[in-house]
Amino acid sequence: MARDIHKAGSSLPPYFSIDPDAALAELDAPTGTAGFAGIAAACAAGRTDLASRGMNEEGKKELRLFSTWEITRYLIPVAQAHFRRVLKANPDLPQGRSETEGGAKWFTLEEVLRLRAFFAAQGSKAKDYQPYRPEGLPAKMVAVANFKGGVGKTSTAAHLAMSAALDGYKVLVIDLDSQGSMTSIFGGKVDDEWQTAFPLLARHYGEHLRLENQRRLDRGDAPQPLDEALDAAMEMTAQDVIQNTHWPNIDLIGAQLNLYWAEFQIPVWRMAARSWKLWDALTERLEADGVLDQYDVIFIDTPPALGYLTINGLSAADILLVPMGASFLEFDSTGRFFDMLHSTFASIEEGENLAARALGRPGLAFEWDAVRTVITRYDSAQQGELAALMQAYMGRVLSPHKQDFTALIGQAGEQVSGIYEADYRDFNRETYARGRETFDETYAAFKKLLIGVWRREALQEQRAAE
């Protein structure tokens, strides 16, 4: 009997009885270095095809329209009847357009922003038509980071940026990941590293080198030459690399593969000028170019590794968000990520403060206004117990809101888009509302953090002025 079952193979797993000659017949020829180029070209063609499906006839991304139902439910807190009355009484306001005679009115986001401003000026003072933003304070920078891939880092950053834009904030997104996924989501066009954040870092180093050279000349020493790349960077500002997106209130500093070169170039600069504070490069260049006054919130998408670009992003951030899945491996990896953050920034502080104490100067101390981890792609049926355990160990650092995975999220990912770019008519309304809900709650948790940070800073300035 046992012999018959073995012959039939009905109870054996598929890795038994593989015929060597059959396996050989299915095997490709060996792959050389040139083979990688062919694979990359095939992927690039597929990527272009997928990305083009969300573009208009001009090859650009175009943001969809928003219906009266959607505006009054999600964007401007007024009843539909009142919304229509206000439009009828104010013909100079955007009136929307109908796809059919007597059908629902649809508006661009630019029109929604105009309507929001009108309601804020003329409507009830008890309602929050415009999001909280203290006057006189700079933009808050938010880094989204984790060195484990696949945790929803880019997706979380992109959806928070879109949420903030729909809420009325002026947003800048900085893509520091050379894979350029965030850039693809926002339809960015980046030809080389000179259209990324790289020239900002290069200019910061070049300005430091010029100061060092002046000191060298004062001592009678020969200066270090600035190469052509640094000379070119010295003429560039943040405005040269910021590009508009299909969102009227989201701008982008994009990324592409050549940005990874910075991971090799930055340590070369650091070795040539040990006194160059590379961790200040991004912050100080954005501040010098007035970027922190032009935007409300700046989201920084970092690479899935703790390299020099990530250090710049984390150092620049006021708020650090760390997405993670509710699994043992991701919990373990995230804990090691925080351990590495501690080691890295403690090492920088130690090195800087050793020199500062010798010279009688103030020491360096990194500080973040808030740090939160966020559970993404959550399945309550499978992960509830582990998520509760993670919450018990991490406490307030772990946001109590968990970002569910829904069909809407999956479909948006296939379209190289965010869920807020999806037309709710492509789903039933319940699916759309449920898909939005998890990201709306994620944004609500983040916004509470943002407002609390701004409020604390505003009160500190108020007390200092008294």
Coordinates of C-alpha atoms in Angstrom, one line a residue:
M1 CA 0.0 0.0 0.0
A2 CA 2.8 2.4 0.9
R3 CA 4.5 1.7 -2.4
D4 CA 1.4 2.5 -4.4
I5 CA 1.0 5.9 -2.6
H6 CA 4.6 6.7 -3.2
K7 CA 4.2 6.0 -6.9
A8 CA 1.1 8.1 -7.3
G9 CA 2.7 10.9 -5.3
S10 CA -0.6 12.1 -4.1
S11 CA 0.5 12.6 -0.5
L12 CA 4.0 13.9 -1.2
P13 CA 5.0 17.6 -1.3
P14 CA 6.0 19.0 -4.7
Y15 CA 9.8 19.1 -3.9
F16 CA 10.0 15.3 -4.1
S17 CA 10.7 13.4 -7.3
I18 CA 12.0 16.3 -9.3
D19 CA 13.7 14.9 -12.5
P20 CA 17.2 16.4 -13.0
D21 CA 16.9 16.3 -16.8
A22 CA 13.5 18.1 -16.7
A23 CA 14.9 20.7 -14.4
L24 CA 17.8 21.3 -16.7
A25 CA 15.5 21.7 -19.7
E26 CA 13.7 24.5 -17.9
L27 CA 16.9 26.3 -16.9
D28 CA 18.0 29.5 -18.6
A29 CA 21.5 30.2 -19.8
P30 CA 23.9 31.7 -17.1
T31 CA 23.4 35.4 -16.5
G32 CA 26.3 37.8 -16.9
T33 CA 26.6 41.5 -15.8
A34 CA 24.9 42.6 -19.0
G35 CA 21.9 40.5 -18.1
F36 CA 21.1 42.9 -15.2
A37 CA 20.7 45.7 -17.8
G38 CA 18.1 43.7 -19.7
I39 CA 16.1 43.0 -16.5
A40 CA 16.4 46.6 -15.5
A41 CA 15.2 47.7 -19.0
A42 CA 12.2 45.4 -18.8
C43 CA 11.2 46.7 -15.4
A44 CA 11.7 50.3 -16.5
A45 CA 9.3 49.7 -19.5
G46 CA 6.8 48.1 -17.1
R47 CA 7.1 51.0 -14.6
T48 CA 6.6 53.5 -17.4
D49 CA 3.5 51.6 -18.6
L50 CA 2.0 51.5 -15.1
A51 CA 2.8 55.1 -14.3
S52 CA 1.4 56.3 -17.6
R53 CA -2.0 54.9 -16.7
G54 CA -2.5 57.7 -14.2
M55 CA -1.4 60.4 -16.6
N56 CA -3.3 62.7 -19.0
E57 CA -2.7 63.1 -22.8
E58 CA 0.2 65.4 -22.1
G59 CA 2.0 62.7 -20.1
K60 CA 1.4 64.4 -16.7
K61 CA -0.5 63.4 -13.6
E62 CA -3.8 65.1 -13.2
L63 CA -5.7 65.3 -9.9
R64 CA -9.3 64.2 -10.1
L65 CA -12.3 66.4 -9.3
F66 CA -14.1 66.4 -6.0
S67 CA -17.9 66.2 -5.7
T68 CA -20.2 68.3 -3.5
W69 CA -20.9 65.2 -1.4
E70 CA -17.2 64.6 -0.9
I71 CA -16.4 68.3 -0.1
T72 CA -19.1 68.7 2.5
R73 CA -18.3 65.3 4.1
Y74 CA -14.5 65.4 4.1
L75 CA -13.1 68.8 3.3
I76 CA -15.3 71.7 4.4
P77 CA -17.5 71.2 7.5
V78 CA -20.8 72.5 6.1
A79 CA -24.1 70.9 5.2
Q80 CA -24.7 70.3 1.5
A81 CA -27.8 72.5 1.4
H82 CA -25.9 75.4 3.0
F83 CA -23.0 74.8 0.7
R84 CA -25.3 75.1 -2.4
R85 CA -27.0 78.2 -0.9
V86 CA -23.7 80.0 -0.4
L87 CA -22.6 79.2 -4.0
K88 CA -25.9 80.5 -5.4
A89 CA -25.6 83.7 -3.3
N90 CA -22.0 84.3 -4.4
P91 CA -21.7 83.8 -8.2
D92 CA -18.1 84.9 -8.1
L93 CA -17.2 81.8 -6.2
P94 CA -16.3 78.6 -8.1
Q95 CA -19.6 77.0 -9.2
G96 CA -18.2 73.6 -10.2
R97 CA -19.2 71.6 -13.3
S98 CA -21.7 68.8 -13.9
E99 CA -21.1 65.8 -16.1
T100 CA -24.8 65.5 -16.8
E101 CA -27.7 67.9 -16.9
G102 CA -28.7 68.6 -13.3
G103 CA -26.1 66.2 -12.1
A104 CA -23.7 66.5 -9.1
K105 CA -21.3 69.4 -9.2
W106 CA -17.6 68.6 -9.3
F107 CA -14.7 71.0 -8.3
T108 CA -10.9 71.1 -8.6
L109 CA -8.9 71.1 -5.4
E110 CA -7.8 74.7 -6.3
E111 CA -11.5 75.6 -6.3
V112 CA -12.0 73.8 -3.0
L113 CA -9.1 75.7 -1.4
R114 CA -10.8 79.0 -2.6
L115 CA -14.1 77.9 -1.2
R116 CA -12.4 76.9 2.1
A117 CA -10.8 80.4 2.4
F118 CA -14.2 82.0 1.7
F119 CA -15.9 80.0 4.5
A120 CA -13.1 80.8 6.8
A121 CA -13.5 84.5 6.2
Q122 CA -17.3 84.7 6.1
G123 CA -18.5 81.6 7.9
S124 CA -19.0 80.6 11.5
K125 CA -16.0 81.4 13.7
A126 CA -16.8 78.3 15.8
K127 CA -15.8 76.0 12.9
D128 CA -12.3 75.1 11.8
Y129 CA -12.4 75.9 8.1
Q130 CA -8.6 76.4 8.1
P131 CA -6.2 74.1 9.9
Y132 CA -4.3 75.4 13.0
R133 CA -1.0 77.2 12.1
P134 CA 0.6 79.7 14.5
E135 CA 1.9 82.8 12.9
G136 CA 5.6 83.5 12.9
L137 CA 6.7 79.9 13.4
P138 CA 8.5 77.9 10.7
A139 CA 7.2 74.8 8.9
K140 CA 7.4 71.6 10.8
M141 CA 9.6 68.9 9.2
V142 CA 8.5 65.3 9.5
A143 CA 10.8 62.4 8.7
V144 CA 9.2 59.0 8.0
A145 CA 11.8 56.4 8.5
N146 CA 12.6 52.7 9.2
F147 CA 15.5 50.6 7.9
K148 CA 13.2 47.7 7.2
G149 CA 11.6 47.8 3.8
G150 CA 8.0 46.9 3.1
V151 CA 6.5 48.5 6.2
G152 CA 4.5 51.2 4.3
K153 CA 7.0 54.0 4.9
T154 CA 6.6 55.8 1.5
S155 CA 2.8 55.1 1.4
T156 CA 2.4 56.5 4.9
A157 CA 4.4 59.7 4.1
A158 CA 2.6 60.2 0.8
H159 CA -0.9 59.8 2.3
L160 CA 0.0 62.1 5.2
A161 CA 1.1 64.7 2.7
M162 CA -2.1 64.3 0.7
S163 CA -4.2 64.5 3.9
A164 CA -2.5 67.6 5.0
A165 CA -3.0 69.2 1.6
L166 CA -6.7 68.3 1.6
D167 CA -6.8 69.9 5.1
G168 CA -5.5 73.1 3.7
Y169 CA -1.8 73.1 4.5
K170 CA 0.9 74.0 2.1
V171 CA 3.1 70.9 1.8
L172 CA 6.6 70.1 0.6
V173 CA 7.6 66.5 0.1
I174 CA 11.4 65.7 0.0
D175 CA 12.3 62.3 -1.5
L176 CA 15.7 61.2 -0.1
D177 CA 15.3 57.6 -1.3
S178 CA 17.1 56.9 -4.5
Q179 CA 14.5 54.4 -5.5
G180 CA 12.2 57.4 -6.2
S181 CA 8.9 55.8 -5.2
M182 CA 7.6 59.0 -3.6
T183 CA 8.6 60.9 -6.7
S184 CA 6.6 58.4 -8.9
I185 CA 3.5 58.9 -6.7
F186 CA 3.6 62.6 -7.2
G187 CA 4.5 62.4 -10.9
G188 CA 7.9 64.0 -10.5
K189 CA 10.4 64.2 -13.4
V190 CA 14.0 63.9 -12.2
D191 CA 16.8 63.4 -14.8
D192 CA 19.8 63.3 -12.6
E193 CA 21.1 64.1 -9.1
W194 CA 21.2 67.8 -9.8
Q195 CA 17.4 67.9 -9.6
T196 CA 17.4 66.2 -6.2
A197 CA 18.4 67.3 -2.7
F198 CA 22.0 66.6 -3.6
P199 CA 23.0 70.1 -4.7
L200 CA 21.7 71.5 -1.4
L201 CA 24.0 69.2 0.5
A202 CA 26.9 70.0 -1.9
R203 CA 26.3 73.8 -1.5
H204 CA 26.3 73.5 2.3
Y205 CA 29.7 71.7 2.1
G206 CA 31.0 74.1 -0.4
E207 CA 30.1 77.1 1.8
H208 CA 31.9 75.4 4.7
L209 CA 34.9 74.8 2.6
R210 CA 35.1 78.4 1.5
L211 CA 35.1 79.5 5.2
E212 CA 37.8 76.9 6.0
N213 CA 39.9 78.1 3.0
Q214 CA 39.7 81.7 4.3
R215 CA 41.0 80.5 7.6
R216 CA 43.7 78.6 5.8
L217 CA 44.7 81.7 3.9
D218 CA 44.8 83.7 7.1
R219 CA 47.2 81.2 8.5
G220 CA 49.3 81.3 5.4
D221 CA 48.2 77.7 4.3
A222 CA 47.2 76.7 0.8
P223 CA 43.4 76.4 0.3
Q224 CA 41.5 73.3 -0.8
P225 CA 40.2 73.7 -4.3
L226 CA 36.5 73.5 -5.1
D227 CA 35.9 71.1 -7.9
E228 CA 33.4 71.8 -10.8
A229 CA 30.6 70.0 -9.0
L230 CA 30.9 72.2 -5.9
D231 CA 31.3 75.3 -8.0
A232 CA 28.0 74.4 -9.8
A233 CA 26.2 73.7 -6.5
M234 CA 27.2 77.1 -5.1
E235 CA 25.0 78.7 -7.7
M236 CA 21.9 76.6 -6.8
T237 CA 19.1 77.1 -4.2
A238 CA 16.2 75.0 -3.1
Q239 CA 14.0 76.8 -5.6
D240 CA 16.0 75.3 -8.4
V241 CA 15.1 71.7 -7.3
I242 CA 11.6 72.2 -6.0
Q243 CA 9.0 71.2 -8.6
N244 CA 5.2 71.5 -8.7
T245 CA 3.0 68.4 -8.6
H246 CA -0.5 67.7 -9.8
W247 CA -1.6 68.8 -6.3
P248 CA -1.9 72.6 -6.2
N249 CA -0.6 72.8 -2.6
I250 CA 2.0 70.0 -2.7
D251 CA 5.5 70.6 -4.1
L252 CA 8.3 68.1 -4.4
I253 CA 12.0 67.7 -4.3
G254 CA 12.4 64.4 -6.1
A255 CA 14.8 61.6 -6.2
Q256 CA 16.3 59.1 -8.7
L257 CA 19.0 56.4 -8.8
N258 CA 21.9 58.9 -9.1
L259 CA 21.0 60.3 -5.7
Y260 CA 22.6 57.2 -4.1
W261 CA 25.9 58.6 -5.2
A262 CA 25.6 61.0 -2.2
E263 CA 26.2 58.1 0.1
F264 CA 29.7 57.8 -1.4
Q265 CA 30.4 61.5 -1.9
I266 CA 29.4 62.7 1.6
P267 CA 32.0 60.7 3.5
V268 CA 34.7 61.9 1.1
W269 CA 33.7 65.5 1.9
R270 CA 33.6 64.6 5.6
M271 CA 37.2 63.2 5.5
A272 CA 38.4 66.3 3.7
A273 CA 36.8 68.7 6.2
R274 CA 36.2 67.0 9.6
S275 CA 34.7 70.1 11.0
W276 CA 31.8 70.1 8.4
K277 CA 28.6 69.4 10.2
L278 CA 26.9 67.2 7.6
W279 CA 23.8 66.6 9.8
D280 CA 23.0 70.3 9.6
A281 CA 23.2 70.5 5.8
L282 CA 19.6 69.9 4.8
T283 CA 18.1 72.0 7.6
E284 CA 20.4 75.0 7.1
R285 CA 20.0 75.1 3.4
L286 CA 16.2 74.9 3.5
E287 CA 16.2 77.7 6.2
A288 CA 18.6 79.9 4.2
D289 CA 16.5 79.6 1.1
G290 CA 13.3 80.6 2.9
V291 CA 11.7 77.2 2.4
L292 CA 10.6 76.9 6.1
D293 CA 8.6 80.1 5.7
Q294 CA 7.0 79.1 2.4
Y295 CA 5.4 75.8 3.6
D296 CA 3.4 74.6 6.6
V297 CA 4.6 71.0 6.7
I298 CA 7.6 69.3 5.1
F299 CA 7.5 65.5 4.8
I300 CA 10.9 63.7 4.3
D301 CA 10.8 60.2 2.9
T302 CA 14.1 58.5 3.9
P303 CA 15.9 55.5 2.4
P304 CA 15.4 52.1 4.2
A305 CA 18.9 52.3 5.7
L306 CA 20.7 54.5 8.2
G307 CA 23.1 56.1 5.8
Y308 CA 24.1 59.7 5.3
L309 CA 21.0 60.8 3.5
T310 CA 18.8 59.3 6.3
I311 CA 20.9 61.1 8.9
N312 CA 20.3 64.4 7.1
G313 CA 16.6 63.7 7.0
L314 CA 16.4 62.6 10.7
S315 CA 18.5 65.5 11.9
A316 CA 16.3 68.0 10.0
A317 CA 13.1 66.5 11.4
D318 CA 11.0 68.0 14.2
I319 CA 8.8 65.0 14.2
L320 CA 9.9 61.4 13.6
L321 CA 7.3 58.8 12.4
V322 CA 8.4 55.1 12.2
P323 CA 5.9 52.8 10.3
M324 CA 6.0 49.2 11.3
G325 CA 4.0 46.0 10.8
A326 CA 2.4 44.0 13.6
S327 CA 4.8 41.0 13.3
F328 CA 7.6 39.8 15.4
L329 CA 10.2 40.4 12.8
E330 CA 9.1 44.0 12.2
F331 CA 8.8 44.7 15.9
D332 CA 12.3 43.2 16.4
S333 CA 13.7 45.2 13.4
T334 CA 12.2 48.4 14.6
G335 CA 13.7 48.0 18.1
R336 CA 17.1 47.5 16.4
F337 CA 16.4 50.6 14.3
F338 CA 15.9 52.7 17.5
D339 CA 19.1 51.1 19.0
M340 CA 21.0 52.2 15.9
L341 CA 19.5 55.7 16.1
H342 CA 20.7 55.9 19.6
S343 CA 24.2 54.7 18.8
T344 CA 24.6 57.0 15.7
F345 CA 23.4 60.2 17.3
A346 CA 25.1 59.6 20.6
S347 CA 28.3 59.0 18.7
I348 CA 27.9 62.3 16.9
E349 CA 27.1 64.2 20.1
E350 CA 30.1 62.6 21.9
G351 CA 32.5 63.6 19.1
E352 CA 31.2 67.1 18.8
N353 CA 31.0 67.7 22.6
L354 CA 34.5 66.5 23.2
A355 CA 35.8 69.3 20.9
A356 CA 33.2 71.8 22.3
R357 CA 34.3 71.2 25.9
A358 CA 37.9 71.7 24.9
L359 CA 37.1 75.1 23.2
G360 CA 34.6 76.2 25.9
R361 CA 31.7 76.1 23.4
P362 CA 28.1 75.0 24.0
G363 CA 27.6 71.3 23.4
L364 CA 25.5 69.5 20.7
A365 CA 22.2 67.8 21.7
F366 CA 19.8 66.4 19.2
E367 CA 16.1 66.7 20.1
W368 CA 12.8 65.8 18.4
D369 CA 9.5 67.4 19.3
A370 CA 7.8 64.0 19.0
V371 CA 8.6 60.4 18.1
R372 CA 5.9 57.9 17.2
T373 CA 5.7 54.5 15.7
V374 CA 2.6 53.6 13.6
I375 CA 1.3 50.1 12.8
T376 CA 0.6 49.8 9.1
R377 CA -1.2 47.1 7.0
Y378 CA -2.9 45.9 10.1
D379 CA -5.2 42.9 10.2
S380 CA -7.1 42.8 13.5
A381 CA -8.2 39.2 13.0
Q382 CA -4.6 38.0 12.8
Q383 CA -2.5 40.6 14.6
G384 CA -4.6 41.8 17.5
E385 CA -2.8 40.0 20.2
L386 CA 0.7 40.9 19.0
A387 CA -0.3 44.5 18.5
A388 CA -1.5 44.7 22.1
L389 CA 1.8 43.2 23.3
M390 CA 3.7 45.8 21.2
Q391 CA 1.6 48.6 22.7
A392 CA 2.3 47.3 26.2
Y393 CA 6.0 47.4 25.7
M394 CA 6.3 50.6 23.6
G395 CA 3.7 52.6 25.5
R396 CA 3.0 56.2 24.2
V397 CA 5.7 55.9 21.5
L398 CA 3.4 53.5 19.6
S399 CA 0.4 55.3 18.2
P400 CA -2.8 53.6 19.5
H401 CA -4.3 54.0 16.0
K402 CA -3.5 51.1 13.6
Q403 CA -3.6 51.6 9.9
D404 CA -5.8 48.9 8.4
F405 CA -5.2 47.3 5.0
T406 CA -8.3 47.6 2.8
A407 CA -9.1 46.8 -0.8
L408 CA -9.0 50.5 -1.6
I409 CA -5.3 50.7 -0.4
G410 CA -4.4 47.7 -2.6
Q411 CA -6.1 49.1 -5.7
A412 CA -4.5 52.6 -5.2
G413 CA -1.1 50.9 -5.0
E414 CA -1.7 49.2 -8.3
Q415 CA -2.4 52.6 -9.9
V416 CA 0.7 54.3 -8.5
S417 CA -1.6 56.6 -6.7
G418 CA -2.7 57.5 -3.2
I419 CA -6.2 56.5 -1.9
Y420 CA -7.2 60.2 -1.9
E421 CA -6.6 60.3 -5.7
A422 CA -9.0 57.4 -6.2
D423 CA -12.5 58.3 -7.5
Y424 CA -15.0 57.0 -5.1
R425 CA -17.3 56.1 -8.0
D426 CA -14.8 53.3 -8.9
F427 CA -15.9 51.5 -5.7
N428 CA -19.1 51.1 -3.8
R429 CA -19.4 54.0 -1.3
E430 CA -18.9 51.7 1.7
T431 CA -15.6 50.4 0.4
Y432 CA -14.4 53.9 -0.3
A433 CA -15.5 55.3 3.1
R434 CA -13.8 52.4 4.9
G435 CA -10.6 52.8 2.9
R436 CA -10.5 56.5 3.6
E437 CA -11.3 56.0 7.3
T438 CA -8.1 54.2 8.3
F439 CA -6.0 56.9 6.6
D440 CA -8.2 59.8 7.9
E441 CA -7.6 58.4 11.4
T442 CA -3.9 58.1 10.8
Y443 CA -3.8 61.7 9.8
A444 CA -6.0 62.8 12.7
A445 CA -3.5 61.2 15.1
F446 CA -0.6 62.9 13.3
K447 CA -2.4 66.3 13.2
K448 CA -3.0 66.1 16.9
L449 CA 0.7 65.6 17.3
L450 CA 1.5 68.5 14.9
I451 CA -0.9 70.9 16.6
G452 CA 0.4 70.0 20.1
V453 CA 4.0 70.6 19.0
W454 CA 3.1 73.9 17.4
R455 CA 1.1 75.0 20.4
R456 CA 3.9 74.1 22.8
E457 CA 6.3 76.2 20.8
A458 CA 3.9 79.1 20.5
L459 CA 3.3 79.2 24.3
Q460 CA 7.1 79.0 24.9
E461 CA 7.6 82.0 22.6
Q462 CA 4.8 83.9 24.3
R463 CA 6.2 83.3 27.7
A464 CA 9.7 84.3 26.5
A465 CA 8.3 87.6 25.2
E466 CA 6.6 88.5 28.5

